mmCIF file of N, CA and C in Angstrom:
data_model
loop_
_atom_site.group_PDB
_atom_site.id
_atom_site.type_symbol
_atom_site.label_atom_id
_atom_site.label_comp_id
_atom_site.label_asym_id
_atom_site.label_seq_id
_atom_site.Cartn_x
_atom_site.Cartn_y
_atom_site.Cartn_z
ATOM 1 N N MET A 16 1.125 -1.198 0.137
ATOM 2 C CA MET A 16 -0.133 0.064 0.286
ATOM 3 C C MET A 16 0.964 1.005 -0.179
ATOM 4 N N LEU A 17 0.329 2.145 -0.971
ATOM 5 C CA LEU A 17 1.613 3.428 -1.242
ATOM 6 C C LEU A 17 0.953 4.672 -0.252
ATOM 7 N N LYS A 18 -0.398 4.965 -0.104
ATOM 8 C CA LYS A 18 -0.811 5.647 0.203
ATOM 9 C C LYS A 18 -2.382 5.772 0.923
ATOM 10 N N ILE A 19 -2.837 6.412 1.625
ATOM 11 C CA ILE A 19 -4.052 6.676 1.593
ATOM 12 C C ILE A 19 -4.774 7.181 0.282
ATOM 13 N N GLU A 20 -5.441 6.625 -0.583
ATOM 14 C CA GLU A 20 -6.005 7.287 -1.706
ATOM 15 C C GLU A 20 -7.093 8.311 -1.346
ATOM 16 N N HIS A 21 -7.874 8.199 -0.825
ATOM 17 C CA HIS A 21 -9.132 9.025 -0.260
ATOM 18 C C HIS A 21 -10.006 8.109 0.694
ATOM 19 N N ILE A 22 -10.722 9.137 1.300
ATOM 20 C CA ILE A 22 -11.704 8.812 2.438
ATOM 21 C C ILE A 22 -13.238 8.840 1.643
ATOM 22 N N GLY A 23 -13.726 7.869 2.108
ATOM 23 C CA GLY A 23 -15.284 8.003 1.297
ATOM 24 C C GLY A 23 -16.301 8.185 2.506
ATOM 25 N N ILE A 24 -17.407 9.107 2.173
ATOM 26 C CA ILE A 24 -18.389 9.533 3.112
ATOM 27 C C ILE A 24 -19.479 9.048 2.488
ATOM 28 N N ALA A 25 -20.297 8.317 3.004
ATOM 29 C CA ALA A 25 -21.767 8.344 2.759
ATOM 30 C C ALA A 25 -22.824 9.529 3.339
ATOM 31 N N VAL A 26 -23.428 9.795 2.174
ATOM 32 C CA VAL A 26 -24.549 10.788 2.400
ATOM 33 C C VAL A 26 -25.718 10.910 1.850
ATOM 34 N N LYS A 27 -26.881 11.377 2.218
ATOM 35 C CA LYS A 27 -27.863 11.193 1.573
ATOM 36 C C LYS A 27 -28.370 11.918 0.482
ATOM 37 N N ASP A 28 -27.683 13.368 0.874
ATOM 38 C CA ASP A 28 -28.062 14.158 -0.324
ATOM 39 C C ASP A 28 -26.685 15.147 -0.958
ATOM 40 N N LEU A 29 -26.457 14.476 -2.182
ATOM 41 C CA LEU A 29 -24.717 14.878 -2.275
ATOM 42 C C LEU A 29 -25.244 16.326 -2.395
ATOM 43 N N ASN A 30 -25.871 17.085 -3.312
ATOM 44 C CA ASN A 30 -26.069 18.740 -3.062
ATOM 45 C C ASN A 30 -25.613 19.064 -2.079
ATOM 46 N N GLN A 31 -26.655 18.836 -0.985
ATOM 47 C CA GLN A 31 -26.378 19.372 0.564
ATOM 48 C C GLN A 31 -24.947 19.251 0.805
ATOM 49 N N SER A 32 -24.365 18.153 0.600
ATOM 50 C CA SER A 32 -23.265 17.444 1.011
ATOM 51 C C SER A 32 -22.357 18.565 0.820
ATOM 52 N N ASN A 33 -22.269 18.884 -0.775
ATOM 53 C CA ASN A 33 -21.199 19.181 -1.696
ATOM 54 C C ASN A 33 -21.107 21.061 -1.070
ATOM 55 N N ALA A 34 -22.339 21.374 -0.905
ATOM 56 C CA ALA A 34 -22.100 22.999 -0.145
ATOM 57 C C ALA A 34 -21.634 22.791 1.210
ATOM 58 N N LEU A 35 -22.013 21.763 1.994
ATOM 59 C CA LEU A 35 -21.460 21.526 3.679
ATOM 60 C C LEU A 35 -20.046 21.735 3.279
ATOM 61 N N PHE A 36 -19.441 20.629 2.497
ATOM 62 C CA PHE A 36 -18.272 20.369 2.319
ATOM 63 C C PHE A 36 -17.033 21.540 1.674
ATOM 64 N N ALA A 37 -17.879 22.159 0.889
ATOM 65 C CA ALA A 37 -17.083 23.520 0.203
ATOM 66 C C ALA A 37 -17.113 24.383 1.552
ATOM 67 N N LYS A 38 -17.878 24.657 2.193
ATOM 68 C CA LYS A 38 -17.537 25.573 3.231
ATOM 69 C C LYS A 38 -16.804 25.004 4.277
ATOM 70 N N LEU A 39 -16.877 24.006 4.485
ATOM 71 C CA LEU A 39 -15.524 23.374 5.496
ATOM 72 C C LEU A 39 -13.961 23.151 4.788
ATOM 73 N N PHE A 40 -14.152 22.789 3.661
ATOM 74 C CA PHE A 40 -12.718 23.116 3.155
ATOM 75 C C PHE A 40 -12.287 24.250 2.734
ATOM 76 N N GLY A 41 -13.645 25.289 2.314
ATOM 77 C CA GLY A 41 -13.086 26.530 1.357
ATOM 78 C C GLY A 41 -12.622 26.528 -0.173
ATOM 79 N N GLU A 42 -13.131 25.292 -0.242
ATOM 80 C CA GLU A 42 -13.554 25.578 -1.725
ATOM 81 C C GLU A 42 -14.175 24.326 -2.419
ATOM 82 N N ALA A 43 -14.935 24.706 -3.838
ATOM 83 C CA ALA A 43 -15.822 23.239 -3.903
ATOM 84 C C ALA A 43 -15.562 21.942 -4.627
ATOM 85 N N HIS A 44 -16.313 20.991 -4.525
ATOM 86 C CA HIS A 44 -15.520 19.967 -5.332
ATOM 87 C C HIS A 44 -14.683 19.836 -6.826
ATOM 88 N N TYR A 45 -14.418 19.204 -6.956
ATOM 89 C CA TYR A 45 -13.946 19.270 -8.326
ATOM 90 C C TYR A 45 -14.573 18.263 -9.177
ATOM 91 N N LYS A 46 -15.211 17.737 -9.020
ATOM 92 C CA LYS A 46 -15.240 16.239 -10.074
ATOM 93 C C LYS A 46 -17.092 15.697 -9.524
ATOM 94 N N THR A 47 -17.297 15.409 -10.057
ATOM 95 C CA THR A 47 -18.975 14.486 -9.707
ATOM 96 C C THR A 47 -18.732 13.200 -10.820
ATOM 97 N N GLU A 48 -19.135 12.014 -10.265
ATOM 98 C CA GLU A 48 -19.090 10.950 -11.691
ATOM 99 C C GLU A 48 -20.517 9.731 -10.899
ATOM 100 N N ALA A 49 -21.031 9.342 -11.582
ATOM 101 C CA ALA A 49 -21.713 8.372 -11.476
ATOM 102 C C ALA A 49 -21.079 6.740 -12.007
ATOM 103 N N VAL A 50 -21.261 5.959 -10.689
ATOM 104 C CA VAL A 50 -20.826 4.522 -10.551
ATOM 105 C C VAL A 50 -22.092 3.602 -10.879
ATOM 106 N N GLU A 51 -22.334 3.576 -11.978
ATOM 107 C CA GLU A 51 -23.898 3.151 -12.340
ATOM 108 C C GLU A 51 -24.019 1.048 -11.752
ATOM 109 N N SER A 52 -22.678 0.800 -12.104
ATOM 110 C CA SER A 52 -22.702 -0.441 -11.461
ATOM 111 C C SER A 52 -22.962 -0.792 -9.813
ATOM 112 N N GLU A 53 -22.211 0.288 -9.253
ATOM 113 C CA GLU A 53 -22.849 0.551 -7.991
ATOM 114 C C GLU A 53 -23.785 1.119 -7.325
ATOM 115 N N GLY A 54 -24.609 2.055 -7.939
ATOM 116 C CA GLY A 54 -25.466 2.403 -7.579
ATOM 117 C C GLY A 54 -25.448 3.635 -6.929
ATOM 118 N N VAL A 55 -24.524 4.489 -7.300
ATOM 119 C CA VAL A 55 -23.593 5.655 -6.565
ATOM 120 C C VAL A 55 -23.259 6.697 -7.818
ATOM 121 N N LYS A 56 -23.763 7.960 -6.841
ATOM 122 C CA LYS A 56 -22.912 9.430 -7.299
ATOM 123 C C LYS A 56 -22.268 9.515 -6.747
ATOM 124 N N THR A 57 -20.882 10.417 -6.979
ATOM 125 C CA THR A 57 -20.060 10.351 -6.014
ATOM 126 C C THR A 57 -19.238 12.084 -6.626
ATOM 127 N N SER A 58 -18.921 12.493 -5.649
ATOM 128 C CA SER A 58 -18.112 13.850 -5.790
ATOM 129 C C SER A 58 -16.907 14.151 -5.411
ATOM 130 N N PHE A 59 -15.911 14.508 -5.644
ATOM 131 C CA PHE A 59 -14.611 14.426 -5.034
ATOM 132 C C PHE A 59 -13.913 15.731 -4.555
ATOM 133 N N PHE A 60 -13.599 15.952 -3.195
ATOM 134 C CA PHE A 60 -12.720 16.816 -2.993
ATOM 135 C C PHE A 60 -11.523 16.905 -2.633
ATOM 136 N N LYS A 61 -10.712 17.947 -3.063
ATOM 137 C CA LYS A 61 -9.207 18.156 -3.139
ATOM 138 C C LYS A 61 -8.883 18.849 -1.707
ATOM 139 N N VAL A 62 -8.378 17.875 -0.371
ATOM 140 C CA VAL A 62 -7.653 18.712 0.687
ATOM 141 C C VAL A 62 -6.591 18.506 0.699
ATOM 142 N N GLY A 63 -5.615 19.202 0.584
ATOM 143 C CA GLY A 63 -4.194 19.271 0.439
ATOM 144 C C GLY A 63 -3.661 18.478 -0.005
ATOM 145 N N GLN A 64 -2.703 17.367 0.091
ATOM 146 C CA GLN A 64 -2.332 16.007 -0.839
ATOM 147 C C GLN A 64 -3.792 14.714 -0.842
ATOM 148 N N ASN A 65 -4.508 15.155 -0.141
ATOM 149 C CA ASN A 65 -6.021 14.469 0.111
ATOM 150 C C ASN A 65 -6.722 14.799 -0.474
ATOM 151 N N LYS A 66 -7.873 13.244 -0.811
ATOM 152 C CA LYS A 66 -8.859 13.598 -1.650
ATOM 153 C C LYS A 66 -10.123 12.700 -0.500
ATOM 154 N N ILE A 67 -11.158 13.403 -0.609
ATOM 155 C CA ILE A 67 -12.354 12.835 0.219
ATOM 156 C C ILE A 67 -13.429 12.805 -1.175
ATOM 157 N N GLU A 68 -14.196 11.629 -0.746
ATOM 158 C CA GLU A 68 -15.180 11.371 -2.033
ATOM 159 C C GLU A 68 -16.372 10.903 -1.039
ATOM 160 N N LEU A 69 -17.830 11.917 -1.416
ATOM 161 C CA LEU A 69 -18.806 12.028 -0.899
ATOM 162 C C LEU A 69 -19.394 10.889 -1.974
ATOM 163 N N LEU A 70 -20.381 10.033 -1.357
ATOM 164 C CA LEU A 70 -21.159 9.031 -2.242
ATOM 165 C C LEU A 70 -22.655 8.824 -1.889
ATOM 166 N N GLU A 71 -23.548 9.379 -2.806
ATOM 167 C CA GLU A 71 -24.938 9.091 -2.433
ATOM 168 C C GLU A 71 -25.488 8.118 -3.480
ATOM 169 N N ALA A 72 -26.153 7.281 -2.736
ATOM 170 C CA ALA A 72 -27.286 6.151 -3.353
ATOM 171 C C ALA A 72 -28.334 6.368 -4.603
ATOM 172 N N THR A 73 -27.972 5.736 -5.521
ATOM 173 C CA THR A 73 -29.216 6.395 -6.600
ATOM 174 C C THR A 73 -30.177 5.363 -6.618
ATOM 175 N N ASN A 74 -30.001 4.216 -6.259
ATOM 176 C CA ASN A 74 -31.264 3.935 -5.832
ATOM 177 C C ASN A 74 -31.012 2.776 -4.291
ATOM 178 N N SER A 75 -32.494 2.111 -3.934
ATOM 179 C CA SER A 75 -32.251 1.525 -2.789
ATOM 180 C C SER A 75 -31.787 0.287 -2.542
ATOM 181 N N ASN A 76 -31.070 0.062 -3.761
ATOM 182 C CA ASN A 76 -30.310 -1.460 -3.270
ATOM 183 C C ASN A 76 -28.808 -1.127 -3.325
ATOM 184 N N SER A 77 -28.495 -0.159 -3.437
ATOM 185 C CA SER A 77 -27.088 0.269 -3.783
ATOM 186 C C SER A 77 -26.492 0.195 -2.425
ATOM 187 N N PRO A 78 -25.021 -0.187 -2.221
ATOM 188 C CA PRO A 78 -24.499 -0.707 -0.936
ATOM 189 C C PRO A 78 -24.500 1.067 -0.038
ATOM 190 N N ILE A 79 -24.368 1.924 -0.583
ATOM 191 C CA ILE A 79 -24.496 2.964 0.223
ATOM 192 C C ILE A 79 -25.925 3.289 0.875
ATOM 193 N N ALA A 80 -27.187 3.211 -0.213
ATOM 194 C CA ALA A 80 -28.209 3.069 0.523
ATOM 195 C C ALA A 80 -28.333 2.157 1.881
ATOM 196 N N LYS A 81 -27.549 1.117 1.676
ATOM 197 C CA LYS A 81 -27.744 -0.235 2.767
ATOM 198 C C LYS A 81 -27.252 0.482 3.693
ATOM 199 N N PHE A 82 -26.004 0.978 3.833
ATOM 200 C CA PHE A 82 -25.045 1.586 4.764
ATOM 201 C C PHE A 82 -25.794 2.534 5.867
ATOM 202 N N ILE A 83 -26.502 3.641 4.685
ATOM 203 C CA ILE A 83 -27.079 4.983 5.273
ATOM 204 C C ILE A 83 -28.302 4.353 6.262
ATOM 205 N N GLU A 84 -28.905 3.361 5.767
ATOM 206 C CA GLU A 84 -29.848 2.751 6.649
ATOM 207 C C GLU A 84 -29.698 2.089 7.887
ATOM 208 N N LYS A 85 -28.667 1.448 7.974
ATOM 209 C CA LYS A 85 -27.845 0.510 8.628
ATOM 210 C C LYS A 85 -26.976 1.898 9.956
ATOM 211 N N LYS A 86 -26.535 2.505 9.771
ATOM 212 C CA LYS A 86 -25.661 3.232 9.924
ATOM 213 C C LYS A 86 -25.670 5.016 10.183
ATOM 214 N N GLY A 87 -26.407 5.120 8.982
ATOM 215 C CA GLY A 87 -26.626 6.729 9.234
ATOM 216 C C GLY A 87 -25.288 7.399 8.335
ATOM 217 N N GLU A 88 -25.444 8.319 7.922
ATOM 218 C CA GLU A 88 -24.372 9.296 7.194
ATOM 219 C C GLU A 88 -22.938 8.812 7.699
ATOM 220 N N GLY A 89 -21.933 9.133 7.207
ATOM 221 C CA GLY A 89 -20.821 8.930 8.126
ATOM 222 C C GLY A 89 -19.564 8.394 7.182
ATOM 223 N N ILE A 90 -18.514 8.230 7.524
ATOM 224 C CA ILE A 90 -17.412 7.541 6.788
ATOM 225 C C ILE A 90 -17.616 6.105 6.409
ATOM 226 N N HIS A 91 -17.803 5.777 5.230
ATOM 227 C CA HIS A 91 -18.158 4.519 4.754
ATOM 228 C C HIS A 91 -16.687 3.429 4.216
ATOM 229 N N HIS A 92 -15.584 4.272 3.889
ATOM 230 C CA HIS A 92 -14.628 3.406 3.972
ATOM 231 C C HIS A 92 -13.341 4.503 3.595
ATOM 232 N N ILE A 93 -12.349 3.645 3.695
ATOM 233 C CA ILE A 93 -11.099 4.220 3.445
ATOM 234 C C ILE A 93 -10.016 3.209 2.628
ATOM 235 N N ALA A 94 -9.795 4.270 1.394
ATOM 236 C CA ALA A 94 -9.082 3.571 0.006
ATOM 237 C C ALA A 94 -7.903 3.905 -0.039
ATOM 238 N N PHE A 95 -7.023 2.849 -0.611
ATOM 239 C CA PHE A 95 -5.482 2.925 -0.344
ATOM 240 C C PHE A 95 -5.007 2.483 -1.755
ATOM 241 N N ASP A 96 -3.976 3.495 -2.177
ATOM 242 C CA ASP A 96 -3.677 3.495 -3.601
ATOM 243 C C ASP A 96 -2.390 2.378 -3.405
ATOM 244 N N VAL A 97 -2.386 1.151 -4.499
ATOM 245 C CA VAL A 97 -1.631 0.302 -4.435
ATOM 246 C C VAL A 97 -0.903 0.200 -5.445
ATOM 247 N N ALA A 98 0.198 -0.514 -5.792
ATOM 248 C CA ALA A 98 0.815 -0.411 -7.101
ATOM 249 C C ALA A 98 0.369 -1.347 -8.041
ATOM 250 N N ASP A 99 0.355 -2.506 -7.616
ATOM 251 C CA ASP A 99 -0.398 -3.653 -8.109
ATOM 252 C C ASP A 99 -1.621 -4.276 -7.893
ATOM 253 N N ILE A 100 -2.924 -4.104 -8.010
ATOM 254 C CA ILE A 100 -4.004 -4.588 -7.029
ATOM 255 C C ILE A 100 -4.218 -5.981 -7.097
ATOM 256 N N HIS A 101 -3.615 -6.590 -8.038
ATOM 257 C CA HIS A 101 -3.805 -8.178 -8.442
ATOM 258 C C HIS A 101 -2.784 -8.577 -7.084
ATOM 259 N N ALA A 102 -1.609 -7.792 -7.161
ATOM 260 C CA ALA A 102 -0.434 -8.855 -6.317
ATOM 261 C C ALA A 102 -0.942 -8.461 -4.727
ATOM 262 N N GLU A 103 -1.385 -7.128 -4.422
ATOM 263 C CA GLU A 103 -1.821 -6.744 -3.227
ATOM 264 C C GLU A 103 -2.995 -7.885 -2.919
ATOM 265 N N LYS A 104 -3.952 -7.921 -3.570
ATOM 266 C CA LYS A 104 -5.231 -8.338 -3.362
ATOM 267 C C LYS A 104 -4.745 -9.900 -3.072
ATOM 268 N N GLU A 105 -4.005 -10.875 -3.561
ATOM 269 C CA GLU A 105 -3.507 -11.509 -3.137
ATOM 270 C C GLU A 105 -2.682 -12.138 -1.994
ATOM 271 N N ARG A 106 -1.913 -11.037 -1.815
ATOM 272 C CA ARG A 106 -1.116 -10.883 -0.557
ATOM 273 C C ARG A 106 -2.191 -10.671 0.531
ATOM 274 N N LEU A 107 -3.106 -10.196 0.304
ATOM 275 C CA LEU A 107 -4.050 -9.703 1.807
ATOM 276 C C LEU A 107 -4.893 -11.038 1.924
ATOM 277 N N LYS A 108 -5.185 -11.879 0.797
ATOM 278 C CA LYS A 108 -6.201 -13.023 0.951
ATOM 279 C C LYS A 108 -5.203 -14.045 1.859
ATOM 280 N N ALA A 109 -3.703 -14.127 1.275
ATOM 281 C CA ALA A 109 -2.704 -15.005 1.477
ATOM 282 C C ALA A 109 -2.454 -14.814 3.611
ATOM 283 N N GLU A 110 -2.898 -13.300 3.654
ATOM 284 C CA GLU A 110 -2.730 -13.219 4.911
ATOM 285 C C GLU A 110 -4.279 -13.250 5.874
ATOM 286 N N GLY A 111 -5.054 -13.639 5.101
ATOM 287 C CA GLY A 111 -6.506 -14.179 6.043
ATOM 288 C C GLY A 111 -7.625 -13.210 5.771
ATOM 289 N N PHE A 112 -7.492 -12.374 4.941
ATOM 290 C CA PHE A 112 -8.177 -11.063 4.958
ATOM 291 C C PHE A 112 -9.325 -11.500 3.590
ATOM 292 N N VAL A 113 -10.832 -11.229 3.879
ATOM 293 C CA VAL A 113 -11.708 -11.871 2.927
ATOM 294 C C VAL A 113 -11.944 -10.163 2.174
ATOM 295 N N VAL A 114 -11.537 -11.065 0.985
ATOM 296 C CA VAL A 114 -11.896 -10.157 -0.403
ATOM 297 C C VAL A 114 -13.611 -10.273 -0.839
ATOM 298 N N LEU A 115 -14.286 -8.875 -1.121
ATOM 299 C CA LEU A 115 -15.277 -8.977 -1.357
ATOM 300 C C LEU A 115 -15.634 -8.772 -2.963
ATOM 301 N N ASN A 116 -14.694 -8.717 -3.831
ATOM 302 C CA ASN A 116 -14.389 -9.086 -5.339
ATOM 303 C C ASN A 116 -13.323 -9.589 -5.814
ATOM 304 N N GLU A 117 -13.106 -10.659 -6.297
ATOM 305 C CA GLU A 117 -12.148 -11.138 -7.036
ATOM 306 C C GLU A 117 -11.543 -11.090 -7.704
ATOM 307 N N THR A 118 -12.131 -10.311 -9.039
ATOM 308 C CA THR A 118 -12.111 -9.534 -9.894
ATOM 309 C C THR A 118 -12.128 -8.086 -9.822
ATOM 310 N N PRO A 119 -10.950 -7.052 -9.686
ATOM 311 C CA PRO A 119 -10.866 -5.721 -9.801
ATOM 312 C C PRO A 119 -12.149 -5.485 -10.309
ATOM 313 N N LYS A 120 -12.669 -4.629 -9.949
ATOM 314 C CA LYS A 120 -14.139 -3.777 -11.156
ATOM 315 C C LYS A 120 -13.511 -2.311 -11.191
ATOM 316 N N LYS A 121 -14.438 -1.306 -12.508
ATOM 317 C CA LYS A 121 -14.174 -0.086 -12.523
ATOM 318 C C LYS A 121 -14.757 0.709 -10.973
ATOM 319 N N GLY A 122 -14.192 1.276 -10.814
ATOM 320 C CA GLY A 122 -14.621 2.531 -9.813
ATOM 321 C C GLY A 122 -14.823 4.029 -10.187
ATOM 322 N N ALA A 123 -14.913 4.829 -9.319
ATOM 323 C CA ALA A 123 -14.857 6.316 -9.587
ATOM 324 C C ALA A 123 -13.224 6.490 -9.956
ATOM 325 N N ASP A 124 -13.257 8.023 -10.537
ATOM 326 C CA ASP A 124 -12.281 8.311 -10.554
ATOM 327 C C ASP A 124 -10.820 7.559 -11.169
ATOM 328 N N ASN A 125 -11.410 7.085 -12.372
ATOM 329 C CA ASN A 125 -10.334 6.272 -13.203
ATOM 330 C C ASN A 125 -9.529 4.993 -12.396
ATOM 331 N N LYS A 126 -10.103 4.372 -11.286
ATOM 332 C CA LYS A 126 -9.531 3.400 -10.860
ATOM 333 C C LYS A 126 -9.958 2.006 -10.959
ATOM 334 N N TRP A 127 -9.001 1.184 -11.031
ATOM 335 C CA TRP A 127 -9.619 0.051 -10.608
ATOM 336 C C TRP A 127 -9.958 -0.125 -9.206
ATOM 337 N N VAL A 128 -10.422 -0.910 -8.682
ATOM 338 C CA VAL A 128 -10.917 -1.371 -7.368
ATOM 339 C C VAL A 128 -11.396 -2.746 -6.724
ATOM 340 N N VAL A 129 -10.883 -2.988 -5.498
ATOM 341 C CA VAL A 129 -11.253 -4.230 -4.752
ATOM 342 C C VAL A 129 -11.727 -4.035 -3.374
ATOM 343 N N PHE A 130 -12.598 -4.178 -2.714
ATOM 344 C CA PHE A 130 -12.888 -4.284 -1.502
ATOM 345 C C PHE A 130 -12.429 -5.252 -0.431
ATOM 346 N N LEU A 131 -12.349 -5.113 0.839
ATOM 347 C CA LEU A 131 -12.079 -6.392 1.793
ATOM 348 C C LEU A 131 -13.404 -6.065 2.921
ATOM 349 N N HIS A 132 -13.573 -7.616 3.067
ATOM 350 C CA HIS A 132 -14.855 -7.264 4.462
ATOM 351 C C HIS A 132 -14.476 -6.541 5.743
ATOM 352 N N PRO A 133 -15.112 -5.891 5.864
ATOM 353 C CA PRO A 133 -15.038 -4.647 7.198
ATOM 354 C C PRO A 133 -14.836 -5.838 8.683
ATOM 355 N N LYS A 134 -15.513 -7.033 8.611
ATOM 356 C CA LYS A 134 -15.644 -7.908 9.414
ATOM 357 C C LYS A 134 -14.036 -8.443 10.047
ATOM 358 N N GLY A 135 -13.268 -8.357 8.706
ATOM 359 C CA GLY A 135 -11.730 -8.788 9.105
ATOM 360 C C GLY A 135 -10.659 -7.482 9.343
ATOM 361 N N THR A 136 -11.352 -6.387 9.226
ATOM 362 C CA THR A 136 -10.573 -4.906 9.410
ATOM 363 C C THR A 136 -11.085 -4.089 10.411
ATOM 364 N N ASN A 137 -11.612 -4.633 11.747
ATOM 365 C CA ASN A 137 -12.094 -3.919 12.773
ATOM 366 C C ASN A 137 -13.188 -3.067 12.295
ATOM 367 N N GLY A 138 -13.860 -3.586 11.533
ATOM 368 C CA GLY A 138 -15.447 -2.991 10.990
ATOM 369 C C GLY A 138 -14.704 -1.895 10.131
ATOM 370 N N VAL A 139 -13.855 -1.475 9.717
ATOM 371 C CA VAL A 139 -13.651 -0.532 8.212
ATOM 372 C C VAL A 139 -13.339 -1.131 7.330
ATOM 373 N N LEU A 140 -14.481 -0.993 6.102
ATOM 374 C CA LEU A 140 -14.539 -1.154 4.925
ATOM 375 C C LEU A 140 -13.483 -0.894 3.931
ATOM 376 N N VAL A 141 -12.458 -1.570 3.647
ATOM 377 C CA VAL A 141 -10.652 -1.209 3.194
ATOM 378 C C VAL A 141 -11.355 -1.215 1.507
ATOM 379 N N GLU A 142 -10.710 -0.458 0.709
ATOM 380 C CA GLU A 142 -10.728 -0.348 -0.702
ATOM 381 C C GLU A 142 -9.146 -0.084 -1.325
ATOM 382 N N LEU A 143 -9.204 -1.204 -2.226
ATOM 383 C CA LEU A 143 -7.701 -0.580 -3.022
ATOM 384 C C LEU A 143 -8.163 -0.289 -4.229
ATOM 385 N N CYS A 144 -7.004 0.591 -4.695
ATOM 386 C CA CYS A 144 -7.395 1.273 -5.969
ATOM 387 C C CYS A 144 -5.892 1.325 -6.671
ATOM 388 N N GLN A 145 -5.978 1.237 -7.829
ATOM 389 C CA GLN A 145 -4.893 1.581 -8.778
ATOM 390 C C GLN A 145 -5.765 2.219 -9.891
ATOM 391 N N GLU A 146 -4.764 3.545 -10.263
ATOM 392 C CA GLU A 146 -5.003 3.815 -11.505
ATOM 393 C C GLU A 146 -5.239 2.512 -12.796
ATOM 394 N N ILE A 147 -6.119 3.035 -13.930
ATOM 395 C CA ILE A 147 -6.752 2.422 -14.826
ATOM 396 C C ILE A 147 -5.556 2.997 -15.782
ATOM 397 N N ASN A 148 -5.074 1.461 -16.395
ATOM 398 C CA ASN A 148 -4.275 1.888 -17.729
ATOM 399 C C ASN A 148 -4.191 0.539 -18.575
ATOM 400 N N ASP A 149 -3.466 0.688 -19.076
ATOM 401 C CA ASP A 149 -3.659 -0.728 -20.151
ATOM 402 C C ASP A 149 -2.941 -1.479 -19.788
ATOM 403 N N ASN A 150 -2.036 -1.369 -18.275
ATOM 404 C CA ASN A 150 -1.657 -2.868 -18.105
ATOM 405 C C ASN A 150 -2.444 -3.819 -17.381
ATOM 406 N N HIS A 151 -3.687 -3.002 -16.941
ATOM 407 C CA HIS A 151 -4.214 -4.210 -15.987
ATOM 408 C C HIS A 151 -5.981 -3.912 -16.390
#
């Protein structure tokens, strides 16, 4: 793992939350993106060297909708940038972590993503991210 890539925050209303976080950070989000396969709309803020991703469910079956129903709005996941998502996934499996998606899938912000089950990481949903390029 190279660095924290971003922290994901589940929100009920992306527009209201964009306004709130723009006031908090002193500048507006720089990007919004829908990830249809996950039933989510996202927006990204840059805070110094770090990124914050806000996530709003676009349907009631979305993992974000289920998260908010169960836990309310708040921190949903921590994403880590990795050099080789396949190798890192295999390393973590060998260490006993439970991978939620064996095959990396396309996530927001031009990334391949793999998630680790939060039951094995003290309740924290961990996302591995690798920039999409021609090698993966």
